[in-house]
XYZ file of C-alpha atoms in Angstrom:
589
model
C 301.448 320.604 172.691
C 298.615 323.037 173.084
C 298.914 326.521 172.757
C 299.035 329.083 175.626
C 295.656 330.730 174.320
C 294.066 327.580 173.416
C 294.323 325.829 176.334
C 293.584 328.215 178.726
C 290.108 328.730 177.196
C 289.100 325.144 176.972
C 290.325 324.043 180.361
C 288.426 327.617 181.751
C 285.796 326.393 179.570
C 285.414 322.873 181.281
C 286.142 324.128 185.105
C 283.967 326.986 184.957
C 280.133 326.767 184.368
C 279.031 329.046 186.759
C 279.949 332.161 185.044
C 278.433 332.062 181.815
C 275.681 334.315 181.666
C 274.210 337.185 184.477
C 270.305 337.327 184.235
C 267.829 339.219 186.128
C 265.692 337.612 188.813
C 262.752 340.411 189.035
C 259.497 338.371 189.912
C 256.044 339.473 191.005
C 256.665 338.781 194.563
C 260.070 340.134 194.513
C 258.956 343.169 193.260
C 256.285 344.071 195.369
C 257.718 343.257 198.517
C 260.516 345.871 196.961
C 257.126 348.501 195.984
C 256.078 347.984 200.020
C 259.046 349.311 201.151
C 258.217 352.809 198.915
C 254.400 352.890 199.767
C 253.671 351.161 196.346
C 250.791 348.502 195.775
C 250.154 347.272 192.376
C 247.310 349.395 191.849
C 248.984 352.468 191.942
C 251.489 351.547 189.324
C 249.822 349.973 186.227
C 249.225 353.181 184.342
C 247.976 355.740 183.083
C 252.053 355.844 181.429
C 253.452 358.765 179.115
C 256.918 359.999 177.816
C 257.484 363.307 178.645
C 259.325 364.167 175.392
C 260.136 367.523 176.198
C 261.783 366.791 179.538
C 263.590 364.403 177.648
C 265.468 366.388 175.163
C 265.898 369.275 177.848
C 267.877 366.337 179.683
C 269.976 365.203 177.106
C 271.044 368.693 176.048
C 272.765 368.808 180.002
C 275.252 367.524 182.095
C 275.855 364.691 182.682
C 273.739 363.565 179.545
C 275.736 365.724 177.489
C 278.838 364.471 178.495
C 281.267 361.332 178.119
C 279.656 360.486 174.840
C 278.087 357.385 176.154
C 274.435 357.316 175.387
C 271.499 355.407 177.300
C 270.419 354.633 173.661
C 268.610 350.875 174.786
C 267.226 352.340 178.229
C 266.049 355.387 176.093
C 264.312 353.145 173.791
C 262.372 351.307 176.293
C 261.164 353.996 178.211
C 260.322 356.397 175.236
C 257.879 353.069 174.329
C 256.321 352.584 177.412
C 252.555 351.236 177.229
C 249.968 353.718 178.596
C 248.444 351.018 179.954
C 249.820 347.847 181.795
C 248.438 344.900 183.274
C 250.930 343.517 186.231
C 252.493 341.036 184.861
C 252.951 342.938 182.100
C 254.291 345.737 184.032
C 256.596 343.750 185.657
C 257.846 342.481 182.501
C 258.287 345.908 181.211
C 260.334 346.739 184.207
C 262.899 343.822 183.164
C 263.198 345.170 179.922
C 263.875 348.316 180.915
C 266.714 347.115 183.538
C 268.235 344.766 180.558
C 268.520 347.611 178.319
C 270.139 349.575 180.836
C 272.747 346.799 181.298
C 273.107 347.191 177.691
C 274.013 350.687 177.889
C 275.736 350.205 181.115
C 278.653 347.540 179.659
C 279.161 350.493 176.879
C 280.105 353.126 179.474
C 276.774 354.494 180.787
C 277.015 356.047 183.745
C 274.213 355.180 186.645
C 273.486 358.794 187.786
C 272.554 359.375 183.964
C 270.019 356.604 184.095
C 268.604 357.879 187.374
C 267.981 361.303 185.728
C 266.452 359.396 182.712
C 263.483 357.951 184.851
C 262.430 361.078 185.239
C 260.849 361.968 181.687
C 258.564 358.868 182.668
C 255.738 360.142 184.002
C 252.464 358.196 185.526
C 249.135 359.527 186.034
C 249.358 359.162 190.345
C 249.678 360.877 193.245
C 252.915 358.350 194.020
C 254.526 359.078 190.699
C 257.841 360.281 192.978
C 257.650 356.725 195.011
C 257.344 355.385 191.373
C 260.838 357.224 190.422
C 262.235 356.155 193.559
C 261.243 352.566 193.038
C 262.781 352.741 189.192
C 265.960 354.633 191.001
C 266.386 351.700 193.632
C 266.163 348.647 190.994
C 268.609 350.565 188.494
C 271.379 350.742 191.582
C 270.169 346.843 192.696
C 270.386 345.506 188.718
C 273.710 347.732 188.641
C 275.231 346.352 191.642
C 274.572 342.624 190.866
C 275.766 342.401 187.369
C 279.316 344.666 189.145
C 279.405 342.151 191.657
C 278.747 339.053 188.901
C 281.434 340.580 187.134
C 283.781 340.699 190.180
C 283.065 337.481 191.131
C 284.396 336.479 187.453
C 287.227 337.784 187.596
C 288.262 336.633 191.487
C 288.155 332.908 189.855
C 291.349 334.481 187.451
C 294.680 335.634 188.128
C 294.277 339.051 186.306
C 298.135 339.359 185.205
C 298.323 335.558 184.236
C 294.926 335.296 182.756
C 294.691 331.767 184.153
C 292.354 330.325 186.690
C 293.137 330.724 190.798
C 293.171 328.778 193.823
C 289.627 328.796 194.133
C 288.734 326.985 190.815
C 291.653 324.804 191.822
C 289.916 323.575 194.785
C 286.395 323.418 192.977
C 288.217 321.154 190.229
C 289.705 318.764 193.016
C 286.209 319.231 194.915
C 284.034 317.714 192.184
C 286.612 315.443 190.836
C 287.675 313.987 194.407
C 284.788 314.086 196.602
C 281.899 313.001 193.952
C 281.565 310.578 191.106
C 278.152 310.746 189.619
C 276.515 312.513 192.614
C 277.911 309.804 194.919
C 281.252 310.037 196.565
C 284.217 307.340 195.713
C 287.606 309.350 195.437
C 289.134 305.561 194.664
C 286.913 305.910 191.087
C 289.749 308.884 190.341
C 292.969 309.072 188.817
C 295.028 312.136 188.632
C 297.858 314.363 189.611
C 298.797 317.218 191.377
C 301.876 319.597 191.142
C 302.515 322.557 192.811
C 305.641 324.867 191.867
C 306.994 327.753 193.719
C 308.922 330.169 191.448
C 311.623 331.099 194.482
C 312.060 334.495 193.123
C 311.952 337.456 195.825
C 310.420 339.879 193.856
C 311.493 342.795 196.054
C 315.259 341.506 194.428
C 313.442 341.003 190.693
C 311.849 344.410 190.782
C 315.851 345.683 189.988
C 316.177 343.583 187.311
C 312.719 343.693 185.372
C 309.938 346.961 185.717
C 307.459 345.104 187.144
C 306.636 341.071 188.354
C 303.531 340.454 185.943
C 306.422 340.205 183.457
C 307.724 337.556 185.035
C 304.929 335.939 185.931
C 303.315 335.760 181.894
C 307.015 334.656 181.624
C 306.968 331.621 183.812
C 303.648 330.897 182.628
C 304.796 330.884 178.713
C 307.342 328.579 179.602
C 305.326 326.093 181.847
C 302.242 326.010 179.287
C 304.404 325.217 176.417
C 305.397 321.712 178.179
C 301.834 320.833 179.095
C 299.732 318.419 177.275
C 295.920 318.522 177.194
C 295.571 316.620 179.793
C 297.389 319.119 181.847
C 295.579 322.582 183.663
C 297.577 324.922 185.246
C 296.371 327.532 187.695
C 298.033 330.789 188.945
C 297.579 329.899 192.955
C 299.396 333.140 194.305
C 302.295 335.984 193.305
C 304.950 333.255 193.287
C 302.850 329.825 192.977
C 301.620 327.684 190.088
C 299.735 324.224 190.476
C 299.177 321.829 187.894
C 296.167 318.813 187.577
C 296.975 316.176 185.294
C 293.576 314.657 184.467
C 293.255 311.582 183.801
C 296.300 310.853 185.247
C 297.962 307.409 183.736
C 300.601 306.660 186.059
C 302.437 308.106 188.948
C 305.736 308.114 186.693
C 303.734 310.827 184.837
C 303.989 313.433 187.043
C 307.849 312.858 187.496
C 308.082 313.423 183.918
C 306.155 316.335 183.689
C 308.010 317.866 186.808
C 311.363 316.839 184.962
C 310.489 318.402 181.458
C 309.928 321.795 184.028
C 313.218 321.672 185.697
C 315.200 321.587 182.157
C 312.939 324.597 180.688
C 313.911 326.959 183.646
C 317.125 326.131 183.190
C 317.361 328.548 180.296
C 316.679 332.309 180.283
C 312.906 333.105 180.462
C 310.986 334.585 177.056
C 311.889 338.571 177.965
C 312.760 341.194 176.352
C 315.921 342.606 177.167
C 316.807 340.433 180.093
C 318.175 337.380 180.972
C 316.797 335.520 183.503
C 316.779 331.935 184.938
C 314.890 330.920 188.086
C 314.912 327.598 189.865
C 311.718 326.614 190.786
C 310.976 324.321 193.536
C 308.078 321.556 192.634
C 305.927 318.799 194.406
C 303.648 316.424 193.286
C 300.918 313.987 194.874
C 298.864 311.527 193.037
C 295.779 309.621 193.609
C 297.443 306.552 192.893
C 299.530 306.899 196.224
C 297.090 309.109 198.348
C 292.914 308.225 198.202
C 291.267 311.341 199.904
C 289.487 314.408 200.122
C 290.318 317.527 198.127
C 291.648 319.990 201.035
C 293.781 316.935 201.684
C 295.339 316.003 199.124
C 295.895 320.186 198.488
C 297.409 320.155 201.834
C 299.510 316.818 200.777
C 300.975 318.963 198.005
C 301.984 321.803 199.998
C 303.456 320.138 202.876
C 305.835 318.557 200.389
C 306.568 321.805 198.987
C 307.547 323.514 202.005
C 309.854 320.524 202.774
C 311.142 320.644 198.901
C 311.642 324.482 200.294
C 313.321 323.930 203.621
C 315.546 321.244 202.532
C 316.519 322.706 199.138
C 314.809 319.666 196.961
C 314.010 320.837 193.668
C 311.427 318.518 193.644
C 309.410 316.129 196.059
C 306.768 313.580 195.654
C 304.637 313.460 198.443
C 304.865 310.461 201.024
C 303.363 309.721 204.802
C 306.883 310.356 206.202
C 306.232 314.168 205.462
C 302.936 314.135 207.269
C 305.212 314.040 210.595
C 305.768 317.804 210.141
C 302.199 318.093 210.371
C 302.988 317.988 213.951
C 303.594 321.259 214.517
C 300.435 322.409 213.247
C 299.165 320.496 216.952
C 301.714 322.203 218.935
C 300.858 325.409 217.492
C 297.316 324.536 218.882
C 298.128 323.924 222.433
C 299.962 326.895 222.517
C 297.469 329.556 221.441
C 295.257 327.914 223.975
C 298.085 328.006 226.216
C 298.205 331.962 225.643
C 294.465 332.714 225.894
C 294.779 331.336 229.096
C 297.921 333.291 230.141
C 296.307 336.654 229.354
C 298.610 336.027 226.327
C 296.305 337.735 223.577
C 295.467 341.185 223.130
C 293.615 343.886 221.268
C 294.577 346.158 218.573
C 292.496 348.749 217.286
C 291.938 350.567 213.467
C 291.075 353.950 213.583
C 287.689 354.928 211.225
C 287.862 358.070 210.045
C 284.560 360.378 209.517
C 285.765 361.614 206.089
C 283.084 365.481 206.668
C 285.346 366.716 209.482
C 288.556 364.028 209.137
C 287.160 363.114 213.070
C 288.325 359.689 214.533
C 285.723 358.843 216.365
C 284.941 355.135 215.881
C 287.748 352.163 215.573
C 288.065 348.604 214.782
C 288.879 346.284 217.609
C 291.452 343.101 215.752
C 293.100 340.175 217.672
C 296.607 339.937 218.100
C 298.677 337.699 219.358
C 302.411 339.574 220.198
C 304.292 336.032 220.521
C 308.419 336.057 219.679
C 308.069 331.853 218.781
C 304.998 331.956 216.314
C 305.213 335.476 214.840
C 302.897 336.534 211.773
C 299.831 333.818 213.398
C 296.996 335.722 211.970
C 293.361 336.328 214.056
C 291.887 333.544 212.055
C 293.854 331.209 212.783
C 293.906 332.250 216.181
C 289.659 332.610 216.540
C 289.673 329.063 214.587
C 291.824 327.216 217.342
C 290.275 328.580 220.041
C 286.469 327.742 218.939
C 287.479 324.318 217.641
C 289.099 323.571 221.500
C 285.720 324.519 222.926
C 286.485 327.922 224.165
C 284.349 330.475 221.865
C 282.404 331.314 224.545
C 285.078 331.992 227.007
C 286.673 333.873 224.330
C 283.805 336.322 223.014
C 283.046 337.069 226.857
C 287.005 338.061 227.346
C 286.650 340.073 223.992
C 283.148 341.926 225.037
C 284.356 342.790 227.717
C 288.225 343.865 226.250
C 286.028 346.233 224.073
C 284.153 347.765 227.248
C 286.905 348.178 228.877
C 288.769 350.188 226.399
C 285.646 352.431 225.728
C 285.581 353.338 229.485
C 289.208 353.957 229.207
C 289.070 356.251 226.261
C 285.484 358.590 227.876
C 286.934 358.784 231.239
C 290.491 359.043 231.229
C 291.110 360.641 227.742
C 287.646 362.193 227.335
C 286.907 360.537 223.815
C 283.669 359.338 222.787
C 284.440 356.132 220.508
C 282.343 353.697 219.345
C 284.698 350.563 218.759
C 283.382 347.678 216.422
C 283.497 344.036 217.402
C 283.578 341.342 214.806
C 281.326 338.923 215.842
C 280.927 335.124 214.179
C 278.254 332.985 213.169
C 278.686 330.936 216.144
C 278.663 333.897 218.239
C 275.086 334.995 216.777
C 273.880 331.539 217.705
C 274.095 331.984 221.491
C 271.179 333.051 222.773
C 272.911 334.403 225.934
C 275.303 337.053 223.664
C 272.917 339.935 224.165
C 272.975 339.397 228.349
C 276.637 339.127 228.035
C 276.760 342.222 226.254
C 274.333 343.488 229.001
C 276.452 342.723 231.722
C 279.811 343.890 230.271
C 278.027 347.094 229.227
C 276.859 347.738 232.732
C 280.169 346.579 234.164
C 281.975 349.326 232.525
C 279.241 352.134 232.347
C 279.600 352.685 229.069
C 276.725 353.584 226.150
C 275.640 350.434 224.474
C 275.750 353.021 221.280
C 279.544 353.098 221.696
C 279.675 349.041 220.787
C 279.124 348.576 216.793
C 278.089 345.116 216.541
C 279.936 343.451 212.954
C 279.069 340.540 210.856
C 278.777 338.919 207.885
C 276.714 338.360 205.489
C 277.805 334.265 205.752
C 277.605 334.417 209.339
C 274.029 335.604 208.920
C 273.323 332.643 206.728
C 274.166 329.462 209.021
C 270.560 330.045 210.504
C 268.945 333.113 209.108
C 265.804 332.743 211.848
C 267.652 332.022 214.921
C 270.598 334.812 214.030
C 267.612 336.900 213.567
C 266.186 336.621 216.983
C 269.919 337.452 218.465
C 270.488 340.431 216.211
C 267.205 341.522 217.395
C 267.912 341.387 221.246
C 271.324 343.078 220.294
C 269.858 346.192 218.393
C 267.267 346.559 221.340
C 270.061 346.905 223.741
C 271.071 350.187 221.557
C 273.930 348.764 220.402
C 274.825 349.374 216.359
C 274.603 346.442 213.879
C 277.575 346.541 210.811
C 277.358 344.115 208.037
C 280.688 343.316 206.911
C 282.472 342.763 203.797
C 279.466 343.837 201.557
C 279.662 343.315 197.938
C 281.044 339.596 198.288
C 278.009 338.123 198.181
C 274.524 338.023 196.134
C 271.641 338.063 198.269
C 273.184 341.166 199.834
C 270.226 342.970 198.791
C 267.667 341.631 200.506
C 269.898 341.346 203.886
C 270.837 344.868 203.561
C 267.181 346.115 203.241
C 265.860 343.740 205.686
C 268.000 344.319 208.713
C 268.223 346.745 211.405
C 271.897 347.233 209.802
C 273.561 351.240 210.374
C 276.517 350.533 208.614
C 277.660 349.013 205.621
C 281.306 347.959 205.224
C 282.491 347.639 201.958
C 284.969 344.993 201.547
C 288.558 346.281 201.221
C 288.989 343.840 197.695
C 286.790 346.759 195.974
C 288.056 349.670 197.741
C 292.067 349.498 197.526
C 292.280 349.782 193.456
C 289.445 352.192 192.855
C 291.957 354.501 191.679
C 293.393 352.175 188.677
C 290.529 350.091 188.436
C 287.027 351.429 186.838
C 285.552 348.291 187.491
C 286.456 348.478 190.830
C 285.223 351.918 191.525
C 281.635 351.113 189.365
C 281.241 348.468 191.634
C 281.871 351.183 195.004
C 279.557 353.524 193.524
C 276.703 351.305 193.323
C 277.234 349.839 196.431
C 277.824 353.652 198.381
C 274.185 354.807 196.336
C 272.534 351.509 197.117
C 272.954 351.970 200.857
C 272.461 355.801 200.914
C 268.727 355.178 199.310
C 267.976 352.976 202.274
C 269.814 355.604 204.531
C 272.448 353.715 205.892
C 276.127 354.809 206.163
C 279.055 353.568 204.561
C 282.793 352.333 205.940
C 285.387 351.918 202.799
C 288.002 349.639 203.668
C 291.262 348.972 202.555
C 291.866 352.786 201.773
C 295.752 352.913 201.471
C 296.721 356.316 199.130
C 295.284 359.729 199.064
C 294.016 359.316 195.703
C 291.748 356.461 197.032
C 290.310 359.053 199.643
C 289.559 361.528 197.363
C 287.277 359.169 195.460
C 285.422 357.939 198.214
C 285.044 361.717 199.272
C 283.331 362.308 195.961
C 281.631 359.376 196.397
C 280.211 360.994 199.734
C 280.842 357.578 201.627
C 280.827 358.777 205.263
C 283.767 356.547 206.590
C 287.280 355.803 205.532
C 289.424 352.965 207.466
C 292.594 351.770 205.977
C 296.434 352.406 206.028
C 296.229 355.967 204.639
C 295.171 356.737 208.017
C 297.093 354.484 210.132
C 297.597 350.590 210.396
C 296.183 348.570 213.816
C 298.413 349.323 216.648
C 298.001 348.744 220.295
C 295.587 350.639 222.671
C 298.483 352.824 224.135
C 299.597 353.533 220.543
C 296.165 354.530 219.509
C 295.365 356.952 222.249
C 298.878 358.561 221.380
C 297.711 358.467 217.600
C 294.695 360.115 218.450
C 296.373 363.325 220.122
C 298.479 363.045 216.855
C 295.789 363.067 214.774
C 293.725 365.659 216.313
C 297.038 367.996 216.318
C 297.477 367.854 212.866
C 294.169 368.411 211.840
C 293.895 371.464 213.591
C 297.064 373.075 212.283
């Protein structure tokens, strides 16, 4: 059998290729479209260079150079060395140099506003030498943000207590196994297994027995790894859930075997200290052999023969077309979200965003809900995915415009608040080259200031066709309505969107914002993004700010906006307006 630590690495190893180095991608013609936007042209920037020595050791004798103990020792180096002269190429070599020994420093413990105060003993022989330390300021933050955001995107392919690889490298595995052979697809050229296992522990009920559920979990995965040959990769899919691939896979038999072995190591005590624990896992299992398709399939094979392992209280079952009746209900769930979008069934919920200056609500987020007593806990996506795949997205986004409308008249002219609510908006939506006359009409309908609708997307949504979204985001912002881009920080050509769009507001996705307090990286990765933004003067919106000590960060960080559960959860329009009177009453006191 392989060891924990060994096979982890290799089977990372073999899954993972797109991780395995960051590198800068400075060229010429990114770099001066960059320069344009700080008045630069090539001429003004390839010399006459000097270090300003003296500067330099004034700086490093004060905070924050003097404290921490982390030096820019690499960045330093570079910069104390700079030619007099440069050529452009050569200058925009130097400039990667310079950014790749501030990485250097950076992955020590260098902090960015120390590196931002180090440009300054650079000095240049121009009348734009300040646009010059603004340019150096802005590709610092970019280089800074990328490699936070490589990083980030590292570690979302691992489960951080488990150490092994998620649900996301699961379905890339299955992806390029399944779906191509060579470049060409033929699933039937494919042998292998999949197992899913569900721990069926309640960890509110563990919680009493052990300090905390990681220790369970590197429990659980001790014991599975130990009975898992090389031929075996197991991934941590969620709190509760492991899945196994058995590639090649030799036989169906195989995976009753393997899910066999499992079911007699859980039935002794788990490897912890101090406690005696045994779990009974449910398991399922699907194979190629039995089942020749896709990877979300056969994924979706797996778990629907979980559930019923679940439901019926099977330890295990193997996956067969029988189960696939169940599947029924996902069609009946269908018909009757449809069924209550056309009852007047659905309804809006809204977020409060707090200013964080003055602690003022005066913006919120407008969220589907759907208050239903026979399919509870149906969340919006699932709801905005049925409805667009029926045919009705543009039924819907009118009913949703004009929801939002609505509610802002409400608010100005029978509660006297001023609040700008934010729409989410899809990539779909942005398609339709009849959103911003919808938006025109509701607007006028209602009599409300375009200003007052915020206008979000994502970066993603941007992406299905950058031109065409283009000309719609255009026709929106001339309106005078806001434009948000959503979920920043989850993606890499963020950069370029961010500086090229009429965006106001950047929303940084709640995935960085909820740990910042625990996690360094996690905070880094806020700070770059809140500085990147405020150098092209737009605002920022943390979300996913649950705990005061979150706040206070974000307050240092001077990010205008706060929305999260510290503040209050999404809660019906009634509920809001009472919140509001709440709010304002305990801010005054």
């Amino acid at each position: 059998m392989a060891s924990t630590s060994e096979h982890t690495s290799e089977q990372a190893a073999n899954i993972l290729a797109l991780n395995q180095g960051f590198t800068i991608e400075l060229d010429s013609n990114l770099l001066l479209q960059i320069m344009s936007s700080y008045d630069l042209k090539a001429s003004d920037v390839i010399g006459d260079y000097s270090f300003n020595l003296r500067l330099y050791n004034q700086l490093i004798k004060t905070p924050p150079f003097n404290q921490g103990g982390v030096s820019l020792e690499n960045a330093s180096q570079i910069i104390s060395h700079w030619p007099e002269k440069l050529s452009w190429l050569q200058l925009n070599q130097q400039i990667n140099n310079f950014l790749l020994a501030w990485l250097k420093d950076y992955k020590l413990g260098a902090k960015l506003d120390v590196a931002f105060l180090l440009v300054r003993s650079l000095d240049i022989d121009s009348t734009k030498k300040s646009y010059f330390h603004s340019l150096l300021i802005h590709l610092l933050a970019r280089v800074t943000n990328q490699f936070d955001l490589f990083k980030a995107s590292y570690v979302q392919h691992f489960n951080l207590e488990s150490g092994l690889p998620n649900q996301e490298l699961l379905m890339q595995f299955l992806k390029q196994r399944l779906n191509t052979v060579d470049g060409i697809a033929a699933p039937n050229q494919v042998n292998l297994g999949l197992i899913l296992i569900n721990l069926n522990v309640n960890f509110d009920e563990a919680s009493q027995l052990i300090s905390a559920s990681s220790h369970l979990m590197s429990a659980a995965t001790q014991t599975i790894q130990q009975h898992l040959n090389d031929d075996a990769t197991l991934f941590n899919i969620s709190a509760t859930e492991f899945a196994i691939i058995i590639d090649p896979l030799s036989s169906p038999t195989q995976i009753s075997l393997i899910v066999s072995t499992l079911i007699h190591a859980f039935e002794f005590a788990l490897p912890m200290k101090n406690i005696t624990l045994i779990i009974k896992p449910y398991f399922s299992g699907i194979s190629t052999f039995n089942v020749q398709t896709n990877a979300i399939t056969i994924y979706e094979h797996a778990k629907l023969a979980l559930h019923h392992a679940i439901i019926k209280n099977e330890r295990v079952k193997i996956y067969d077309k029988y189960i696939s009746s169940s599947s029924m209900n996902s069609h009946l769930l269908d018909e009757a979200i449809i069924e209550a979008f056309h009852q007047n069934e659905l309804t809006v919920y809204l977020q409060p965003i707090i200013s964080i200056a003055d602690e003022v609500c005066n913006s919120a987020e407008i969220l589907l809900r759907w208050p239903s007593q026979e399919w509870q806990f149906i969340s919006p996506v699932r709801l905005v995915e049925t409805i667009y795949k029926k045919g009705f997205g543009k039924v819907f986004i009118r009913w949703l415009i004009n929801n939002a409308c609505q509610r802002c008249a409400e608010l100005m002219n029978v509660y006297q608040r001023n609040i700008s609510l934010t729409l989410n908006l899809s990539g779909t939506d942005l398609l339709d080259e009849d959103l911003a006359e919808l938006l025109t009409q509701s607007i006028a309908l209602w009599g409300i200031s375009a200003g007052n609708l915020v206008i979000e997307v994502t970066e993603y949504d941007i992406l299905v066709d950058e031109v065409k979204v283009a000309q719609v985001i255009d026709k929106i912002v001339l309106l005078g309505c806001k434009l948000a881009l959503d979920d920043f920080g989850t993606g890499y050509s963020s950069m370029a969107r961010l500086r090229n769009m009429p965006i106001n507001l950047v929303k940084i996705d709640q995935s960085f914002v909820k740990n910042i307090a625990t996690s360094q990286q996690d905070k880094a990765i806020v700070l770059s993004i809140v500085k990147l933004a405020h150098s092209l003067g737009k605002e920022v919106v943390a979300e996913g700010a649950e705990d005061l000590a979150c706040v206070n960060i974000l307050k240092e960080m001077k990010c205008e906006k706060i929305q999260g559960y510290y503040y209050a959860k999404p809660m019906s329009f009634d509920e809001f307006v009472s919140w509001l009177s709440l709010f304002d009453g305990n801010r005054q006191v």
